[in-house]
Tab-separated table of C-alpha atoms in Angstrom:
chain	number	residue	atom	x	y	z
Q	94	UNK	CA	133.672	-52.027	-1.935
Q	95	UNK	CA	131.355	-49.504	0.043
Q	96	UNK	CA	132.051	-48.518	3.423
Q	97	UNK	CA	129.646	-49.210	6.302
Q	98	UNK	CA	131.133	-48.624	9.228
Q	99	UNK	CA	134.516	-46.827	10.425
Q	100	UNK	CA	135.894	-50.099	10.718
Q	101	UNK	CA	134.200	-52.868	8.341
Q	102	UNK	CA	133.572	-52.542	4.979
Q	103	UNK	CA	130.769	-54.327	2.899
Q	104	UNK	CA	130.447	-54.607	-0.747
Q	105	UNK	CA	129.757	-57.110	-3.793
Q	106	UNK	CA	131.408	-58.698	-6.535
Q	107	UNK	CA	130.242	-59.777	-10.006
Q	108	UNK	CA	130.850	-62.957	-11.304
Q	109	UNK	CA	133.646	-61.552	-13.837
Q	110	UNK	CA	135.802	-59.943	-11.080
Q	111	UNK	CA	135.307	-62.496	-8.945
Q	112	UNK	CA	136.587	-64.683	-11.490
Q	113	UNK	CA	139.963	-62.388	-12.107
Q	114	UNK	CA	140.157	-62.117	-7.900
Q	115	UNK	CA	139.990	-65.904	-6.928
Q	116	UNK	CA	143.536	-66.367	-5.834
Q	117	UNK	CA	143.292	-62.923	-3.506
Q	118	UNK	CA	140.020	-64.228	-1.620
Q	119	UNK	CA	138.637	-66.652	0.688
Q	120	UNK	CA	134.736	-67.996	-0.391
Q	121	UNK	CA	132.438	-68.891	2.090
Q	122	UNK	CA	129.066	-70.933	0.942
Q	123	UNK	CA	126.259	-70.380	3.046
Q	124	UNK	CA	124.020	-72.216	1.506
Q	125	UNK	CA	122.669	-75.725	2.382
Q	126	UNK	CA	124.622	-78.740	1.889
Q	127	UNK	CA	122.281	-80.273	-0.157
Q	128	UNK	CA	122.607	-76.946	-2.174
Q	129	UNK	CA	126.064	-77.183	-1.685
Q	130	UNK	CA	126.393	-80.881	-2.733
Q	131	UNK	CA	124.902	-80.031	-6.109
Q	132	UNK	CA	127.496	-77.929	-7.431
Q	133	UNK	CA	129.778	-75.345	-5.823
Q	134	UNK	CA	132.718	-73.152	-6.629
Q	135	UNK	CA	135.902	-75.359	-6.744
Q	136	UNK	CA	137.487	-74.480	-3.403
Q	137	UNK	CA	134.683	-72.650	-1.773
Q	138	UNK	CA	134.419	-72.897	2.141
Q	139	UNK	CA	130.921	-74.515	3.482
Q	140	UNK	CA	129.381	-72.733	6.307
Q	141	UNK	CA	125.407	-72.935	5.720
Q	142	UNK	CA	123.707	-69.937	6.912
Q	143	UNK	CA	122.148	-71.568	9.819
Q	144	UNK	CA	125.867	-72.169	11.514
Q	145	UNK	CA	126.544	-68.927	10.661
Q	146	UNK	CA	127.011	-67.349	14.264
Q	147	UNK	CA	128.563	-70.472	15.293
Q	148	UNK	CA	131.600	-69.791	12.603
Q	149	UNK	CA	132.450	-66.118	13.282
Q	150	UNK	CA	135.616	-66.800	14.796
Q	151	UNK	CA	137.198	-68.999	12.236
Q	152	UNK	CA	135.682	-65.991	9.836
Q	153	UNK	CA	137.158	-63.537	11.440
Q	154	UNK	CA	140.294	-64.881	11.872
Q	155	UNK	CA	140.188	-65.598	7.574
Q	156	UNK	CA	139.145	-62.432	7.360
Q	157	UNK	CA	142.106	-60.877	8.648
Q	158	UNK	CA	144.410	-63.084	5.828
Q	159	UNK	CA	142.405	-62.708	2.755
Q	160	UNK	CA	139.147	-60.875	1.507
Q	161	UNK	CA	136.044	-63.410	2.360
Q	162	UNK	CA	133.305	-63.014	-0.369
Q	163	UNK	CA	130.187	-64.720	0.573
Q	164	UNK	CA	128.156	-66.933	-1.927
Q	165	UNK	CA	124.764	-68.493	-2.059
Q	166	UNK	CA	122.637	-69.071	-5.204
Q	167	UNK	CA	121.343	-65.948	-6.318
Q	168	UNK	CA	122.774	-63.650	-3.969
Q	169	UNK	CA	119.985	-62.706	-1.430
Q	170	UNK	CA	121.353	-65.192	1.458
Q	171	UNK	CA	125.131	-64.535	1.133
Q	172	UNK	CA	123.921	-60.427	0.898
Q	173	UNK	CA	122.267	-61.138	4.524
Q	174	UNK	CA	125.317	-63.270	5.868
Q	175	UNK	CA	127.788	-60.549	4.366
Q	176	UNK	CA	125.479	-57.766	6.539
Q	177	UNK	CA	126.187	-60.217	9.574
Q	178	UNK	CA	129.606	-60.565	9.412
Q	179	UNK	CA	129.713	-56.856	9.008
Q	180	UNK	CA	127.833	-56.335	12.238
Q	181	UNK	CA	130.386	-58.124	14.106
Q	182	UNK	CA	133.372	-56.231	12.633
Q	183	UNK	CA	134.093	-58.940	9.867
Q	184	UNK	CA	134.681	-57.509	6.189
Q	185	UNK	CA	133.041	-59.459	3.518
Q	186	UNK	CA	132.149	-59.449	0.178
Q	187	UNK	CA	128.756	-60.589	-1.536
Q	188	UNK	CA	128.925	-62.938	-5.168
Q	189	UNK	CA	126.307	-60.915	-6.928
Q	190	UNK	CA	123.645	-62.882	-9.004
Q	191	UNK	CA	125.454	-66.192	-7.087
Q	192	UNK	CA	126.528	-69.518	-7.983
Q	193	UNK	CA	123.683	-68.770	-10.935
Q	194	UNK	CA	125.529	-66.057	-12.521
Q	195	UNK	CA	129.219	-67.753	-11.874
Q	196	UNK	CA	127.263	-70.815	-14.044
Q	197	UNK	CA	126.122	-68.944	-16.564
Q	198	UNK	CA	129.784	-67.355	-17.443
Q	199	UNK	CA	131.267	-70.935	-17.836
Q	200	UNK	CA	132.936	-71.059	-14.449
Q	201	UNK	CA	132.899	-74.592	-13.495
Q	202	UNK	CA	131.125	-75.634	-10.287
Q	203	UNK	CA	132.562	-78.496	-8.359
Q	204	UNK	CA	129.684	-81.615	-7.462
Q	205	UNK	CA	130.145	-83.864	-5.179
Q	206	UNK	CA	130.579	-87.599	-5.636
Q	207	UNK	CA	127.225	-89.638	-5.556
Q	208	UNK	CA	125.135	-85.748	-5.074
Q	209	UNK	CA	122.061	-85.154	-6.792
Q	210	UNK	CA	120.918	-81.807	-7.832
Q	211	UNK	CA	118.837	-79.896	-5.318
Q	212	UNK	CA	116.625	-76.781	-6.534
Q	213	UNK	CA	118.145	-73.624	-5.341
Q	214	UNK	CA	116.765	-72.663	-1.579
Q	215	UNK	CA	114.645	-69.408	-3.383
Q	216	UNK	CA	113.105	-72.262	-6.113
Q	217	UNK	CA	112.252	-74.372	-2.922
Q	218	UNK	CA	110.456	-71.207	-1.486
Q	219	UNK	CA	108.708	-70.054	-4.706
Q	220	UNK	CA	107.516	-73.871	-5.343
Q	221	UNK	CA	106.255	-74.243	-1.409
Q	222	UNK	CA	104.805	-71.060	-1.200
Q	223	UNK	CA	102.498	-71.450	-4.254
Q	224	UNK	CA	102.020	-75.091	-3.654
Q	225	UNK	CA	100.179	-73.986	-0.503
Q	226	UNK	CA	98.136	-70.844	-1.877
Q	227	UNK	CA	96.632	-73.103	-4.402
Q	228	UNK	CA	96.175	-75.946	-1.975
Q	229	UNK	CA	94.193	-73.338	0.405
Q	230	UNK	CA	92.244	-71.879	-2.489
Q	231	UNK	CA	91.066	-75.335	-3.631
Q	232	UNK	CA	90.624	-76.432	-0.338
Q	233	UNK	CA	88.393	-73.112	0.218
Q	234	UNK	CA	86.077	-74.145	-2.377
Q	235	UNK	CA	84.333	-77.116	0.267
Q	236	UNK	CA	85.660	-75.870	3.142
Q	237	UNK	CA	86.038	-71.708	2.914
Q	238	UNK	CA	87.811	-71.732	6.229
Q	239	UNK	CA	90.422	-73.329	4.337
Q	240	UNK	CA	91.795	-70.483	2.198
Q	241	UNK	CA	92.828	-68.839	5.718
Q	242	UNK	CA	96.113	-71.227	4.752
Q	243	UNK	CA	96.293	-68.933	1.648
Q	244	UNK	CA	95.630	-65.898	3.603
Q	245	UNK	CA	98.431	-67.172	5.614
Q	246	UNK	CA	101.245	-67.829	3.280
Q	247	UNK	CA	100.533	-64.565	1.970
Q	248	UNK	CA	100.931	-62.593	4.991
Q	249	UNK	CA	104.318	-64.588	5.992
Q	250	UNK	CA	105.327	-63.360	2.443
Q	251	UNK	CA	104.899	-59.873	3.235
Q	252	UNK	CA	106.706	-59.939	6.679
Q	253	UNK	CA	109.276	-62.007	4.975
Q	254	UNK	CA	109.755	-59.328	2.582
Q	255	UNK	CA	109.502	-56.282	5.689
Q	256	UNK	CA	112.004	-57.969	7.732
Q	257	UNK	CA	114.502	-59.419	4.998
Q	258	UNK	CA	113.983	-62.990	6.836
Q	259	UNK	CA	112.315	-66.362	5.081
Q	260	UNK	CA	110.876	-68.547	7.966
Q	261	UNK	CA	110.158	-70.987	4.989
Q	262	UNK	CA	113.563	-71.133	3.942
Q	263	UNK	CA	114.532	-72.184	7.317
Q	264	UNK	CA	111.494	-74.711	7.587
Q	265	UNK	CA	112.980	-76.720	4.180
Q	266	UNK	CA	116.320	-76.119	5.289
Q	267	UNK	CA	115.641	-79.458	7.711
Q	268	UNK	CA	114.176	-81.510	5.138
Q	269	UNK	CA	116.694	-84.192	4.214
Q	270	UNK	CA	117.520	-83.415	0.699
Q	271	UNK	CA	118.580	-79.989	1.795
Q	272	UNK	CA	120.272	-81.063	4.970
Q	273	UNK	CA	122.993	-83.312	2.418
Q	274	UNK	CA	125.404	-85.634	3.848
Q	275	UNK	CA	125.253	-87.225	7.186
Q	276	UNK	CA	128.467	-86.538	8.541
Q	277	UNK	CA	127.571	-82.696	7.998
Q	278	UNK	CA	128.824	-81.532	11.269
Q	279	UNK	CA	131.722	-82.884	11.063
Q	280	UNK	CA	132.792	-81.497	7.623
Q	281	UNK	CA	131.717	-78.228	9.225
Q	282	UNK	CA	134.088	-78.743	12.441
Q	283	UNK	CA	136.657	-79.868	9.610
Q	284	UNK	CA	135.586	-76.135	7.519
Q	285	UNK	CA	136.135	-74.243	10.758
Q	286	UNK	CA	139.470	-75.314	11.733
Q	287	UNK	CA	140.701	-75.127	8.420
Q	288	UNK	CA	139.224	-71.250	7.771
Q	289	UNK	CA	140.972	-70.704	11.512
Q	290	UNK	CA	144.031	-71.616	10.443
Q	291	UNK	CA	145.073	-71.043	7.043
Q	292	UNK	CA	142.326	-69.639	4.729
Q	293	UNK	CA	142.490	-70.276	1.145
């Protein structure tokens, strides 16, 4: 782990310690329940990024029990939630290489019942993203006005990549394959008051 602050310390884990670890930590998912639906570490927490804020004292108060360590699918998202939580005084970990490398050592991931597999929120990005520069380009060829959609995506790439955000990934983050079951909220209340009270 590598100190940030005085007080809060940030840091990552690899799929193998985290592994050897499990019964000293507390994981937190932040990815989307679709995402989340699909196939997630036995045990793991959800909080999707987006409810993020809206969980920091149930985090917190986890926090204080048991080492959180973060986890999304590759690693980017729970890197910027574990940067968060350290910016309100909340040490956390970061699954490096994500759900994706925990996979690809054997660990099993949990589905649930009835869920079918969503693409990973950067796959949804990638696919999006060059889904529209192609659509402006051929669009461009009767209409060149059009490849100003191209121009576009590109330049929301770039400040994505400046500012360490993904406006995208928040757009498909509503669509209803990523937003997974219907009684979401509720499983989230449910998440909260059980990472309030007795973190495991």
């Amino acid at each position: 782990m590598s100190t940030t602050s005085s007080t809060t310390t940030t840091g990552s884990l690899d799929a193998h310690e985290a592994h050897r670890r499990l019964a000293e930590l507390t994981v937190v998912d932040v990815r989307t329940p679709g995402e989340y639906a699909s196939g997630h570490r036995p045990g793991a927490h959800h909080v999707p990024l987006d409810q993020l804020a809206r969980a920091l004292p149930a985090l917190s108060a986890a926090a204080g029990r048991r080492e959180l360590l973060v986890v999304c699918a590759s690693g980017v998202r729970s890197a910027g939630a574990v940067a968060t939580l350290a910016g309100h005084g909340i040490p956390a970990a970061t699954l490096t290489g994500g759900t994706a490398a925990w996979s690809r050592l054997g660990h099993a991931l949990e589905r649930e019942a009835g869920a079918r597999t969503v693409w990973a929120m950067e796959r949804q990005v990638r696919l999006a993203a060059g889904t529209l520069v192609l659509a402006g380009l051929a669009a461009g060829r009767l209409r060149p006005a059009a490849r100003l959609l191209s121009a576009g995506v590109a330049g929301g790439l770039v400040f994505s990549a400046v500012t360490d955000t993904c406006g995208m990934a928040r757009a498909l983050a509503f669509l209803p394959h990523n937003r997974g079951r219907t009684d979401a909220a509720d499983a989230l209340e449910a998440t909260l008051e059980t990472l309030a009270r007795h973190a495991g």
